[in-house]
JSON list of C-alpha atoms in Angstrom, two decimals:
[
{"chain": "A", "resi": 1, "resn": "UNK", "atom": "CA", "xyz": [1.06, -12.36, -22.53]},
{"chain": "A", "resi": 2, "resn": "UNK", "atom": "CA", "xyz": [3.57, -14.26, -20.43]},
{"chain": "A", "resi": 3, "resn": "UNK", "atom": "CA", "xyz": [3.61, -14.07, -16.64]},
{"chain": "A", "resi": 4, "resn": "UNK", "atom": "CA", "xyz": [6.44, -15.90, -14.88]},
{"chain": "A", "resi": 5, "resn": "UNK", "atom": "CA", "xyz": [6.20, -16.74, -11.17]},
{"chain": "A", "resi": 6, "resn": "UNK", "atom": "CA", "xyz": [9.79, -17.13, -10.13]},
{"chain": "A", "resi": 7, "resn": "UNK", "atom": "CA", "xyz": [11.96, -17.73, -7.08]},
{"chain": "A", "resi": 8, "resn": "UNK", "atom": "CA", "xyz": [14.98, -19.99, -6.72]},
{"chain": "A", "resi": 9, "resn": "UNK", "atom": "CA", "xyz": [14.08, -20.78, -3.09]},
{"chain": "A", "resi": 10, "resn": "UNK", "atom": "CA", "xyz": [11.69, -23.67, -2.58]},
{"chain": "A", "resi": 11, "resn": "UNK", "atom": "CA", "xyz": [8.70, -23.48, -0.26]},
{"chain": "A", "resi": 12, "resn": "UNK", "atom": "CA", "xyz": [7.90, -19.84, -1.00]},
{"chain": "A", "resi": 13, "resn": "UNK", "atom": "CA", "xyz": [4.43, -20.46, -2.47]},
{"chain": "A", "resi": 14, "resn": "UNK", "atom": "CA", "xyz": [5.53, -20.06, -6.09]},
{"chain": "A", "resi": 15, "resn": "UNK", "atom": "CA", "xyz": [3.56, -22.96, -7.57]},
{"chain": "A", "resi": 16, "resn": "UNK", "atom": "CA", "xyz": [0.55, -22.17, -5.38]},
{"chain": "A", "resi": 17, "resn": "UNK", "atom": "CA", "xyz": [0.35, -18.63, -6.73]},
{"chain": "A", "resi": 18, "resn": "UNK", "atom": "CA", "xyz": [0.93, -19.78, -10.32]},
{"chain": "A", "resi": 19, "resn": "UNK", "atom": "CA", "xyz": [-1.84, -22.40, -10.38]},
{"chain": "A", "resi": 20, "resn": "UNK", "atom": "CA", "xyz": [-4.36, -20.24, -8.54]},
{"chain": "A", "resi": 21, "resn": "UNK", "atom": "CA", "xyz": [-3.74, -17.21, -10.77]},
{"chain": "A", "resi": 22, "resn": "UNK", "atom": "CA", "xyz": [-4.24, -19.48, -13.79]},
{"chain": "A", "resi": 23, "resn": "UNK", "atom": "CA", "xyz": [-7.48, -20.85, -12.36]},
{"chain": "A", "resi": 24, "resn": "UNK", "atom": "CA", "xyz": [-8.77, -17.37, -11.52]},
{"chain": "A", "resi": 25, "resn": "UNK", "atom": "CA", "xyz": [-8.09, -15.93, -14.98]},
{"chain": "A", "resi": 26, "resn": "UNK", "atom": "CA", "xyz": [-9.43, -19.06, -16.66]},
{"chain": "A", "resi": 27, "resn": "UNK", "atom": "CA", "xyz": [-12.73, -18.67, -14.81]},
{"chain": "A", "resi": 28, "resn": "UNK", "atom": "CA", "xyz": [-12.92, -15.05, -16.01]},
{"chain": "A", "resi": 29, "resn": "UNK", "atom": "CA", "xyz": [-11.79, -15.74, -19.58]},
{"chain": "A", "resi": 30, "resn": "UNK", "atom": "CA", "xyz": [-14.91, -14.16, -21.12]},
{"chain": "A", "resi": 31, "resn": "UNK", "atom": "CA", "xyz": [-14.07, -10.88, -19.36]},
{"chain": "A", "resi": 32, "resn": "UNK", "atom": "CA", "xyz": [-10.45, -10.89, -20.56]},
{"chain": "A", "resi": 33, "resn": "UNK", "atom": "CA", "xyz": [-8.76, -9.79, -23.75]},
{"chain": "A", "resi": 34, "resn": "UNK", "atom": "CA", "xyz": [-7.43, -13.33, -24.16]},
{"chain": "A", "resi": 35, "resn": "UNK", "atom": "CA", "xyz": [-8.97, -16.63, -25.26]},
{"chain": "A", "resi": 36, "resn": "UNK", "atom": "CA", "xyz": [-7.33, -19.09, -22.88]},
{"chain": "A", "resi": 37, "resn": "UNK", "atom": "CA", "xyz": [-4.80, -19.64, -20.10]},
{"chain": "A", "resi": 38, "resn": "UNK", "atom": "CA", "xyz": [-1.87, -22.06, -20.44]},
{"chain": "A", "resi": 39, "resn": "UNK", "atom": "CA", "xyz": [0.40, -23.23, -17.64]},
{"chain": "A", "resi": 40, "resn": "UNK", "atom": "CA", "xyz": [4.09, -23.85, -18.35]},
{"chain": "A", "resi": 41, "resn": "UNK", "atom": "CA", "xyz": [6.00, -26.03, -15.86]},
{"chain": "A", "resi": 42, "resn": "UNK", "atom": "CA", "xyz": [9.77, -25.42, -15.92]},
{"chain": "A", "resi": 43, "resn": "UNK", "atom": "CA", "xyz": [10.48, -26.58, -12.36]},
{"chain": "A", "resi": 44, "resn": "UNK", "atom": "CA", "xyz": [12.45, -29.83, -12.16]},
{"chain": "A", "resi": 45, "resn": "UNK", "atom": "CA", "xyz": [10.32, -30.93, -9.20]},
{"chain": "A", "resi": 46, "resn": "UNK", "atom": "CA", "xyz": [7.26, -31.03, -11.50]},
{"chain": "A", "resi": 47, "resn": "UNK", "atom": "CA", "xyz": [4.86, -30.02, -8.72]},
{"chain": "A", "resi": 48, "resn": "UNK", "atom": "CA", "xyz": [2.63, -28.17, -11.18]},
{"chain": "A", "resi": 49, "resn": "UNK", "atom": "CA", "xyz": [2.52, -31.17, -13.53]},
{"chain": "A", "resi": 50, "resn": "UNK", "atom": "CA", "xyz": [1.59, -33.46, -10.62]},
{"chain": "A", "resi": 51, "resn": "UNK", "atom": "CA", "xyz": [-1.17, -31.03, -9.55]},
{"chain": "A", "resi": 52, "resn": "UNK", "atom": "CA", "xyz": [-2.50, -30.92, -13.10]},
{"chain": "A", "resi": 53, "resn": "UNK", "atom": "CA", "xyz": [-2.59, -34.73, -13.29]},
{"chain": "A", "resi": 54, "resn": "UNK", "atom": "CA", "xyz": [-4.37, -35.04, -9.94]},
{"chain": "A", "resi": 55, "resn": "UNK", "atom": "CA", "xyz": [-7.41, -33.01, -10.94]},
{"chain": "A", "resi": 56, "resn": "UNK", "atom": "CA", "xyz": [-9.56, -31.82, -13.79]},
{"chain": "A", "resi": 57, "resn": "UNK", "atom": "CA", "xyz": [-8.72, -28.13, -14.04]},
{"chain": "A", "resi": 58, "resn": "UNK", "atom": "CA", "xyz": [-9.30, -28.02, -17.78]},
{"chain": "A", "resi": 59, "resn": "UNK", "atom": "CA", "xyz": [-6.20, -25.85, -18.11]},
{"chain": "A", "resi": 60, "resn": "UNK", "atom": "CA", "xyz": [-3.67, -26.59, -20.82]},
{"chain": "A", "resi": 61, "resn": "UNK", "atom": "CA", "xyz": [-0.24, -27.46, -19.43]},
{"chain": "A", "resi": 62, "resn": "UNK", "atom": "CA", "xyz": [3.12, -27.50, -21.20]},
{"chain": "A", "resi": 63, "resn": "UNK", "atom": "CA", "xyz": [6.07, -29.17, -19.44]},
{"chain": "A", "resi": 64, "resn": "UNK", "atom": "CA", "xyz": [9.45, -27.73, -20.46]},
{"chain": "A", "resi": 65, "resn": "UNK", "atom": "CA", "xyz": [12.38, -29.41, -18.75]},
{"chain": "A", "resi": 66, "resn": "UNK", "atom": "CA", "xyz": [15.05, -27.99, -21.06]},
{"chain": "A", "resi": 67, "resn": "UNK", "atom": "CA", "xyz": [15.94, -24.47, -22.14]},
{"chain": "A", "resi": 68, "resn": "UNK", "atom": "CA", "xyz": [15.58, -25.47, -25.80]},
{"chain": "A", "resi": 69, "resn": "UNK", "atom": "CA", "xyz": [11.95, -26.52, -25.18]},
{"chain": "A", "resi": 70, "resn": "UNK", "atom": "CA", "xyz": [11.16, -23.20, -23.55]},
{"chain": "A", "resi": 71, "resn": "UNK", "atom": "CA", "xyz": [12.86, -21.26, -26.34]},
{"chain": "A", "resi": 72, "resn": "UNK", "atom": "CA", "xyz": [10.79, -23.12, -28.93]},
{"chain": "A", "resi": 73, "resn": "UNK", "atom": "CA", "xyz": [7.57, -22.00, -27.27]},
{"chain": "A", "resi": 74, "resn": "UNK", "atom": "CA", "xyz": [5.76, -19.85, -29.83]},
{"chain": "A", "resi": 75, "resn": "UNK", "atom": "CA", "xyz": [3.47, -17.63, -27.75]},
{"chain": "A", "resi": 76, "resn": "UNK", "atom": "CA", "xyz": [-0.06, -17.13, -29.04]},
{"chain": "A", "resi": 77, "resn": "UNK", "atom": "CA", "xyz": [-0.99, -13.44, -28.59]},
{"chain": "A", "resi": 78, "resn": "UNK", "atom": "CA", "xyz": [-4.49, -14.50, -27.52]},
{"chain": "A", "resi": 79, "resn": "UNK", "atom": "CA", "xyz": [-3.23, -16.69, -24.65]},
{"chain": "A", "resi": 80, "resn": "UNK", "atom": "CA", "xyz": [-2.09, -15.89, -21.12]},
{"chain": "A", "resi": 81, "resn": "UNK", "atom": "CA", "xyz": [0.90, -18.08, -20.29]},
{"chain": "A", "resi": 82, "resn": "UNK", "atom": "CA", "xyz": [1.78, -18.56, -16.65]},
{"chain": "A", "resi": 83, "resn": "UNK", "atom": "CA", "xyz": [5.24, -20.03, -16.13]},
{"chain": "A", "resi": 84, "resn": "UNK", "atom": "CA", "xyz": [6.02, -21.86, -12.91]},
{"chain": "A", "resi": 85, "resn": "UNK", "atom": "CA", "xyz": [9.69, -20.88, -12.80]},
{"chain": "A", "resi": 86, "resn": "UNK", "atom": "CA", "xyz": [12.65, -23.11, -12.11]},
{"chain": "A", "resi": 87, "resn": "UNK", "atom": "CA", "xyz": [13.71, -23.48, -8.48]},
{"chain": "A", "resi": 88, "resn": "UNK", "atom": "CA", "xyz": [17.34, -22.73, -9.31]},
{"chain": "A", "resi": 89, "resn": "UNK", "atom": "CA", "xyz": [18.98, -19.56, -10.61]},
{"chain": "A", "resi": 90, "resn": "UNK", "atom": "CA", "xyz": [20.16, -21.38, -13.73]},
{"chain": "A", "resi": 91, "resn": "UNK", "atom": "CA", "xyz": [19.82, -21.19, -17.52]},
{"chain": "A", "resi": 92, "resn": "UNK", "atom": "CA", "xyz": [16.14, -22.17, -17.33]},
{"chain": "A", "resi": 93, "resn": "UNK", "atom": "CA", "xyz": [15.52, -19.27, -14.97]},
{"chain": "A", "resi": 94, "resn": "UNK", "atom": "CA", "xyz": [17.30, -16.87, -17.34]},
{"chain": "A", "resi": 95, "resn": "UNK", "atom": "CA", "xyz": [15.32, -18.21, -20.32]},
{"chain": "A", "resi": 96, "resn": "UNK", "atom": "CA", "xyz": [12.04, -17.67, -18.44]},
{"chain": "A", "resi": 97, "resn": "UNK", "atom": "CA", "xyz": [12.96, -14.08, -17.63]},
{"chain": "A", "resi": 98, "resn": "UNK", "atom": "CA", "xyz": [13.83, -13.40, -21.28]},
{"chain": "A", "resi": 99, "resn": "UNK", "atom": "CA", "xyz": [10.47, -14.78, -22.38]},
{"chain": "A", "resi": 100, "resn": "UNK", "atom": "CA", "xyz": [8.31, -13.04, -19.76]},
{"chain": "A", "resi": 101, "resn": "UNK", "atom": "CA", "xyz": [6.38, -9.80, -19.98]},
{"chain": "A", "resi": 102, "resn": "UNK", "atom": "CA", "xyz": [5.81, -9.76, -16.21]},
{"chain": "A", "resi": 103, "resn": "UNK", "atom": "CA", "xyz": [7.75, -11.58, -13.48]},
{"chain": "A", "resi": 104, "resn": "UNK", "atom": "CA", "xyz": [6.18, -12.15, -10.07]},
{"chain": "A", "resi": 105, "resn": "UNK", "atom": "CA", "xyz": [8.58, -13.10, -7.26]},
{"chain": "A", "resi": 106, "resn": "UNK", "atom": "CA", "xyz": [6.92, -14.58, -4.15]},
{"chain": "A", "resi": 107, "resn": "UNK", "atom": "CA", "xyz": [8.95, -13.95, -1.02]},
{"chain": "A", "resi": 108, "resn": "UNK", "atom": "CA", "xyz": [8.27, -15.12, 2.51]},
{"chain": "A", "resi": 109, "resn": "UNK", "atom": "CA", "xyz": [8.68, -12.52, 5.27]},
{"chain": "A", "resi": 110, "resn": "UNK", "atom": "CA", "xyz": [11.97, -13.73, 6.71]},
{"chain": "A", "resi": 111, "resn": "UNK", "atom": "CA", "xyz": [15.58, -12.51, 6.50]},
{"chain": "A", "resi": 112, "resn": "UNK", "atom": "CA", "xyz": [16.74, -15.75, 4.86]},
{"chain": "A", "resi": 113, "resn": "UNK", "atom": "CA", "xyz": [14.16, -15.42, 2.10]},
{"chain": "A", "resi": 114, "resn": "UNK", "atom": "CA", "xyz": [15.09, -11.78, 1.52]},
{"chain": "A", "resi": 115, "resn": "UNK", "atom": "CA", "xyz": [18.75, -12.66, 1.15]},
{"chain": "A", "resi": 116, "resn": "UNK", "atom": "CA", "xyz": [18.00, -15.60, -1.16]},
{"chain": "A", "resi": 117, "resn": "UNK", "atom": "CA", "xyz": [16.36, -13.48, -3.88]},
{"chain": "A", "resi": 118, "resn": "UNK", "atom": "CA", "xyz": [19.49, -11.44, -4.63]},
{"chain": "A", "resi": 119, "resn": "UNK", "atom": "CA", "xyz": [20.50, -13.61, -7.65]},
{"chain": "A", "resi": 120, "resn": "UNK", "atom": "CA", "xyz": [16.98, -13.33, -9.12]},
{"chain": "A", "resi": 121, "resn": "UNK", "atom": "CA", "xyz": [16.97, -9.58, -8.63]},
{"chain": "A", "resi": 122, "resn": "UNK", "atom": "CA", "xyz": [20.32, -9.30, -10.34]},
{"chain": "A", "resi": 123, "resn": "UNK", "atom": "CA", "xyz": [19.10, -11.37, -13.33]},
{"chain": "A", "resi": 124, "resn": "UNK", "atom": "CA", "xyz": [15.97, -9.23, -13.63]},
{"chain": "A", "resi": 125, "resn": "UNK", "atom": "CA", "xyz": [17.90, -5.98, -13.41]},
{"chain": "A", "resi": 126, "resn": "UNK", "atom": "CA", "xyz": [20.41, -7.08, -16.06]},
{"chain": "A", "resi": 127, "resn": "UNK", "atom": "CA", "xyz": [17.64, -8.18, -18.42]},
{"chain": "A", "resi": 128, "resn": "UNK", "atom": "CA", "xyz": [15.74, -4.93, -17.94]},
{"chain": "A", "resi": 129, "resn": "UNK", "atom": "CA", "xyz": [18.85, -2.95, -18.84]},
{"chain": "A", "resi": 130, "resn": "UNK", "atom": "CA", "xyz": [19.16, -4.89, -22.10]},
{"chain": "A", "resi": 131, "resn": "UNK", "atom": "CA", "xyz": [15.46, -4.96, -23.00]},
{"chain": "A", "resi": 132, "resn": "UNK", "atom": "CA", "xyz": [14.28, -1.44, -22.23]},
{"chain": "A", "resi": 133, "resn": "UNK", "atom": "CA", "xyz": [12.73, -2.29, -18.86]},
{"chain": "A", "resi": 134, "resn": "UNK", "atom": "CA", "xyz": [11.17, -5.62, -19.87]},
{"chain": "A", "resi": 135, "resn": "UNK", "atom": "CA", "xyz": [10.06, -7.68, -18.04]},
{"chain": "A", "resi": 136, "resn": "UNK", "atom": "CA", "xyz": [8.10, -5.72, -15.49]},
{"chain": "A", "resi": 137, "resn": "UNK", "atom": "CA", "xyz": [8.98, -7.23, -12.11]},
{"chain": "A", "resi": 138, "resn": "UNK", "atom": "CA", "xyz": [7.03, -7.28, -8.86]},
{"chain": "A", "resi": 139, "resn": "UNK", "atom": "CA", "xyz": [7.46, -8.99, -5.52]},
{"chain": "A", "resi": 140, "resn": "UNK", "atom": "CA", "xyz": [4.58, -10.43, -3.52]},
{"chain": "A", "resi": 141, "resn": "UNK", "atom": "CA", "xyz": [4.87, -11.36, 0.15]},
{"chain": "A", "resi": 142, "resn": "UNK", "atom": "CA", "xyz": [3.63, -14.92, 0.56]},
{"chain": "A", "resi": 143, "resn": "UNK", "atom": "CA", "xyz": [2.74, -17.39, 3.30]},
{"chain": "A", "resi": 144, "resn": "UNK", "atom": "CA", "xyz": [2.49, -14.82, 6.07]},
{"chain": "A", "resi": 145, "resn": "UNK", "atom": "CA", "xyz": [1.82, -16.20, 9.54]},
{"chain": "A", "resi": 146, "resn": "UNK", "atom": "CA", "xyz": [-1.18, -15.18, 11.62]},
{"chain": "A", "resi": 147, "resn": "UNK", "atom": "CA", "xyz": [-0.52, -12.43, 14.18]},
{"chain": "A", "resi": 148, "resn": "UNK", "atom": "CA", "xyz": [3.00, -11.90, 12.83]},
{"chain": "A", "resi": 149, "resn": "UNK", "atom": "CA", "xyz": [4.55, -8.47, 12.29]},
{"chain": "A", "resi": 150, "resn": "UNK", "atom": "CA", "xyz": [7.15, -9.78, 9.82]},
{"chain": "A", "resi": 151, "resn": "UNK", "atom": "CA", "xyz": [5.02, -8.74, 6.83]},
{"chain": "A", "resi": 152, "resn": "UNK", "atom": "CA", "xyz": [4.92, -5.14, 8.08]},
{"chain": "A", "resi": 153, "resn": "UNK", "atom": "CA", "xyz": [8.61, -5.22, 8.99]},
{"chain": "A", "resi": 154, "resn": "UNK", "atom": "CA", "xyz": [9.53, -6.38, 5.48]},
{"chain": "A", "resi": 155, "resn": "UNK", "atom": "CA", "xyz": [7.47, -3.64, 3.83]},
{"chain": "A", "resi": 156, "resn": "UNK", "atom": "CA", "xyz": [9.12, -1.01, 6.03]},
{"chain": "A", "resi": 157, "resn": "UNK", "atom": "CA", "xyz": [12.55, -2.35, 5.12]},
{"chain": "A", "resi": 158, "resn": "UNK", "atom": "CA", "xyz": [11.74, -2.14, 1.42]},
{"chain": "A", "resi": 159, "resn": "UNK", "atom": "CA", "xyz": [10.36, 1.39, 1.79]},
{"chain": "A", "resi": 160, "resn": "UNK", "atom": "CA", "xyz": [13.68, 2.51, 3.25]},
{"chain": "A", "resi": 161, "resn": "UNK", "atom": "CA", "xyz": [15.68, 1.21, 0.29]},
{"chain": "A", "resi": 162, "resn": "UNK", "atom": "CA", "xyz": [16.44, 2.46, -3.19]},
{"chain": "A", "resi": 163, "resn": "UNK", "atom": "CA", "xyz": [13.64, 2.07, -5.73]},
{"chain": "A", "resi": 164, "resn": "UNK", "atom": "CA", "xyz": [13.92, -0.64, -8.34]},
{"chain": "A", "resi": 165, "resn": "UNK", "atom": "CA", "xyz": [11.11, -3.23, -8.45]},
{"chain": "A", "resi": 166, "resn": "UNK", "atom": "CA", "xyz": [7.47, -3.17, -7.39]},
{"chain": "A", "resi": 167, "resn": "UNK", "atom": "CA", "xyz": [6.18, -4.71, -4.17]},
{"chain": "A", "resi": 168, "resn": "UNK", "atom": "CA", "xyz": [2.50, -5.62, -4.38]},
{"chain": "A", "resi": 169, "resn": "UNK", "atom": "CA", "xyz": [0.15, -4.58, -1.61]},
{"chain": "A", "resi": 170, "resn": "UNK", "atom": "CA", "xyz": [-1.57, -7.97, -1.92]},
{"chain": "A", "resi": 171, "resn": "UNK", "atom": "CA", "xyz": [-0.12, -10.99, -0.13]},
{"chain": "A", "resi": 172, "resn": "UNK", "atom": "CA", "xyz": [-0.99, -14.57, 0.72]},
{"chain": "A", "resi": 173, "resn": "UNK", "atom": "CA", "xyz": [-1.32, -16.08, 4.16]},
{"chain": "A", "resi": 174, "resn": "UNK", "atom": "CA", "xyz": [0.03, -19.49, 5.15]},
{"chain": "A", "resi": 175, "resn": "UNK", "atom": "CA", "xyz": [-3.34, -21.23, 4.84]},
{"chain": "A", "resi": 176, "resn": "UNK", "atom": "CA", "xyz": [-3.88, -24.99, 4.99]},
{"chain": "A", "resi": 177, "resn": "UNK", "atom": "CA", "xyz": [-6.65, -24.64, 2.40]},
{"chain": "A", "resi": 178, "resn": "UNK", "atom": "CA", "xyz": [-4.09, -23.81, -0.32]},
{"chain": "A", "resi": 179, "resn": "UNK", "atom": "CA", "xyz": [-2.39, -27.15, 0.33]},
{"chain": "A", "resi": 180, "resn": "UNK", "atom": "CA", "xyz": [-5.61, -29.12, 0.82]},
{"chain": "A", "resi": 181, "resn": "UNK", "atom": "CA", "xyz": [-7.12, -27.92, -2.46]},
{"chain": "A", "resi": 182, "resn": "UNK", "atom": "CA", "xyz": [-3.89, -28.56, -4.36]},
{"chain": "A", "resi": 183, "resn": "UNK", "atom": "CA", "xyz": [-3.66, -32.14, -3.04]},
{"chain": "A", "resi": 184, "resn": "UNK", "atom": "CA", "xyz": [-6.77, -33.08, -5.02]},
{"chain": "A", "resi": 185, "resn": "UNK", "atom": "CA", "xyz": [-5.81, -31.13, -8.13]},
{"chain": "A", "resi": 186, "resn": "UNK", "atom": "CA", "xyz": [-8.03, -28.16, -7.30]},
{"chain": "A", "resi": 187, "resn": "UNK", "atom": "CA", "xyz": [-7.46, -24.45, -6.88]},
{"chain": "A", "resi": 188, "resn": "UNK", "atom": "CA", "xyz": [-9.05, -22.33, -4.17]},
{"chain": "A", "resi": 189, "resn": "UNK", "atom": "CA", "xyz": [-11.69, -21.37, -6.75]},
{"chain": "A", "resi": 190, "resn": "UNK", "atom": "CA", "xyz": [-12.99, -24.95, -6.89]},
{"chain": "A", "resi": 191, "resn": "UNK", "atom": "CA", "xyz": [-15.70, -25.88, -4.40]},
{"chain": "A", "resi": 192, "resn": "UNK", "atom": "CA", "xyz": [-15.77, -29.17, -2.55]},
{"chain": "A", "resi": 193, "resn": "UNK", "atom": "CA", "xyz": [-18.82, -30.42, -0.60]},
{"chain": "A", "resi": 194, "resn": "UNK", "atom": "CA", "xyz": [-16.50, -32.10, 1.91]},
{"chain": "A", "resi": 195, "resn": "UNK", "atom": "CA", "xyz": [-15.07, -28.81, 3.12]},
{"chain": "A", "resi": 196, "resn": "UNK", "atom": "CA", "xyz": [-16.08, -27.86, 6.66]},
{"chain": "A", "resi": 197, "resn": "UNK", "atom": "CA", "xyz": [-17.54, -24.45, 7.46]},
{"chain": "A", "resi": 198, "resn": "UNK", "atom": "CA", "xyz": [-14.14, -23.35, 8.75]},
{"chain": "A", "resi": 199, "resn": "UNK", "atom": "CA", "xyz": [-12.46, -24.51, 5.55]},
{"chain": "A", "resi": 200, "resn": "UNK", "atom": "CA", "xyz": [-15.04, -22.70, 3.43]},
{"chain": "A", "resi": 201, "resn": "UNK", "atom": "CA", "xyz": [-14.30, -19.51, 5.36]},
{"chain": "A", "resi": 202, "resn": "UNK", "atom": "CA", "xyz": [-10.57, -19.97, 4.78]},
{"chain": "A", "resi": 203, "resn": "UNK", "atom": "CA", "xyz": [-11.28, -20.73, 1.11]},
{"chain": "A", "resi": 204, "resn": "UNK", "atom": "CA", "xyz": [-13.08, -17.40, 0.70]},
{"chain": "A", "resi": 205, "resn": "UNK", "atom": "CA", "xyz": [-10.16, -15.55, 2.27]},
{"chain": "A", "resi": 206, "resn": "UNK", "atom": "CA", "xyz": [-7.70, -17.34, -0.02]},
{"chain": "A", "resi": 207, "resn": "UNK", "atom": "CA", "xyz": [-9.83, -16.44, -3.03]},
{"chain": "A", "resi": 208, "resn": "UNK", "atom": "CA", "xyz": [-9.68, -12.79, -1.99]},
{"chain": "A", "resi": 209, "resn": "UNK", "atom": "CA", "xyz": [-5.89, -12.94, -1.73]},
{"chain": "A", "resi": 210, "resn": "UNK", "atom": "CA", "xyz": [-5.47, -14.36, -5.23]},
{"chain": "A", "resi": 211, "resn": "UNK", "atom": "CA", "xyz": [-8.02, -11.92, -6.66]},
{"chain": "A", "resi": 212, "resn": "UNK", "atom": "CA", "xyz": [-6.07, -9.01, -5.14]},
{"chain": "A", "resi": 213, "resn": "UNK", "atom": "CA", "xyz": [-2.82, -10.26, -6.65]},
{"chain": "A", "resi": 214, "resn": "UNK", "atom": "CA", "xyz": [-4.51, -10.70, -10.04]},
{"chain": "A", "resi": 215, "resn": "UNK", "atom": "CA", "xyz": [-5.89, -7.16, -9.90]},
{"chain": "A", "resi": 216, "resn": "UNK", "atom": "CA", "xyz": [-2.48, -5.65, -9.18]},
{"chain": "A", "resi": 217, "resn": "UNK", "atom": "CA", "xyz": [-0.85, -7.71, -11.93]},
{"chain": "A", "resi": 218, "resn": "UNK", "atom": "CA", "xyz": [-3.59, -6.46, -14.27]},
{"chain": "A", "resi": 219, "resn": "UNK", "atom": "CA", "xyz": [-2.71, -2.87, -13.38]},
{"chain": "A", "resi": 220, "resn": "UNK", "atom": "CA", "xyz": [0.96, -3.57, -14.07]},
{"chain": "A", "resi": 221, "resn": "UNK", "atom": "CA", "xyz": [0.04, -5.03, -17.44]},
{"chain": "A", "resi": 222, "resn": "UNK", "atom": "CA", "xyz": [-2.12, -2.02, -18.26]},
{"chain": "A", "resi": 223, "resn": "UNK", "atom": "CA", "xyz": [0.81, 0.31, -17.59]},
{"chain": "A", "resi": 224, "resn": "UNK", "atom": "CA", "xyz": [3.41, -1.61, -19.56]},
{"chain": "A", "resi": 225, "resn": "UNK", "atom": "CA", "xyz": [1.61, -3.48, -22.35]},
{"chain": "A", "resi": 226, "resn": "UNK", "atom": "CA", "xyz": [-0.59, -2.46, -25.27]},
{"chain": "A", "resi": 227, "resn": "UNK", "atom": "CA", "xyz": [-3.06, -5.25, -24.48]},
{"chain": "A", "resi": 228, "resn": "UNK", "atom": "CA", "xyz": [-4.56, -5.09, -20.96]},
{"chain": "A", "resi": 229, "resn": "UNK", "atom": "CA", "xyz": [-5.55, -8.35, -19.28]},
{"chain": "A", "resi": 230, "resn": "UNK", "atom": "CA", "xyz": [-9.12, -7.37, -18.44]},
{"chain": "A", "resi": 231, "resn": "UNK", "atom": "CA", "xyz": [-11.54, -5.68, -20.80]},
{"chain": "A", "resi": 232, "resn": "UNK", "atom": "CA", "xyz": [-12.61, -3.32, -18.04]},
{"chain": "A", "resi": 233, "resn": "UNK", "atom": "CA", "xyz": [-10.29, -2.66, -15.12]},
{"chain": "A", "resi": 234, "resn": "UNK", "atom": "CA", "xyz": [-11.44, -0.93, -11.96]},
{"chain": "A", "resi": 235, "resn": "UNK", "atom": "CA", "xyz": [-10.75, 2.80, -11.84]},
{"chain": "A", "resi": 236, "resn": "UNK", "atom": "CA", "xyz": [-9.19, 2.75, -8.38]},
{"chain": "A", "resi": 237, "resn": "UNK", "atom": "CA", "xyz": [-5.49, 3.53, -8.40]},
{"chain": "A", "resi": 238, "resn": "UNK", "atom": "CA", "xyz": [-3.20, 0.98, -6.76]},
{"chain": "A", "resi": 239, "resn": "UNK", "atom": "CA", "xyz": [-0.05, 2.39, -5.21]},
{"chain": "A", "resi": 240, "resn": "UNK", "atom": "CA", "xyz": [2.97, 0.09, -5.53]},
{"chain": "A", "resi": 241, "resn": "UNK", "atom": "CA", "xyz": [5.80, 0.03, -3.03]},
{"chain": "A", "resi": 242, "resn": "UNK", "atom": "CA", "xyz": [9.33, 0.02, -4.41]},
{"chain": "A", "resi": 243, "resn": "UNK", "atom": "CA", "xyz": [11.70, -2.89, -3.92]},
{"chain": "A", "resi": 244, "resn": "UNK", "atom": "CA", "xyz": [15.49, -2.40, -4.05]},
{"chain": "A", "resi": 245, "resn": "UNK", "atom": "CA", "xyz": [18.02, -4.28, -6.20]},
{"chain": "A", "resi": 246, "resn": "UNK", "atom": "CA", "xyz": [19.41, -5.78, -2.99]},
{"chain": "A", "resi": 247, "resn": "UNK", "atom": "CA", "xyz": [17.84, -6.28, 0.41]}
]
């Protein structure tokens, strides 16, 4: 299975979500219908590669800086691939969409970020028309600020628009702990004895955010793919908001 985390706009939390999803699923590998998790770095900035080199995650990483390298990737059906998408709406971005089963688009709750995803939405829509609805696409609101109503405002705006893509209920907050853990090559699922009590509290909240995203992605996979991610998925139904082709 191939999950691509994609947004052409930098600073939206794309790499953060990709590496933490990979870490979460890797920790649960014995409860999944897959044998391992592999990260694929297609971003020219190589943030994911630098994170991988800084720590000891144990995750396999493939760096693909050209479309031809990505196209030569021969997916193993027993592996979850998580692609950190290119930060430009270019040929690498198109190649990632063609390869993916599920595309997750992180979007910050701001007008500028909403407007910036239009090219990605157009690419996804065009691919879905050609490939019978594949890949499944979902947006996730990321890096929300404390005590801000922008998250709620964005959801209301999406609810008022024409249905096209999914908007996950889960979201991530703009937490320092995401950055602090990444600086030492860790995810939020790695403990560190140097963390303060406040940081450990923030770490637990961050873990909950990633777990919620992973659960919703699992439900999407269960609806669209023959092979679910988890061997046993919770029975609770998750309602997905609809996201328009343009916002």
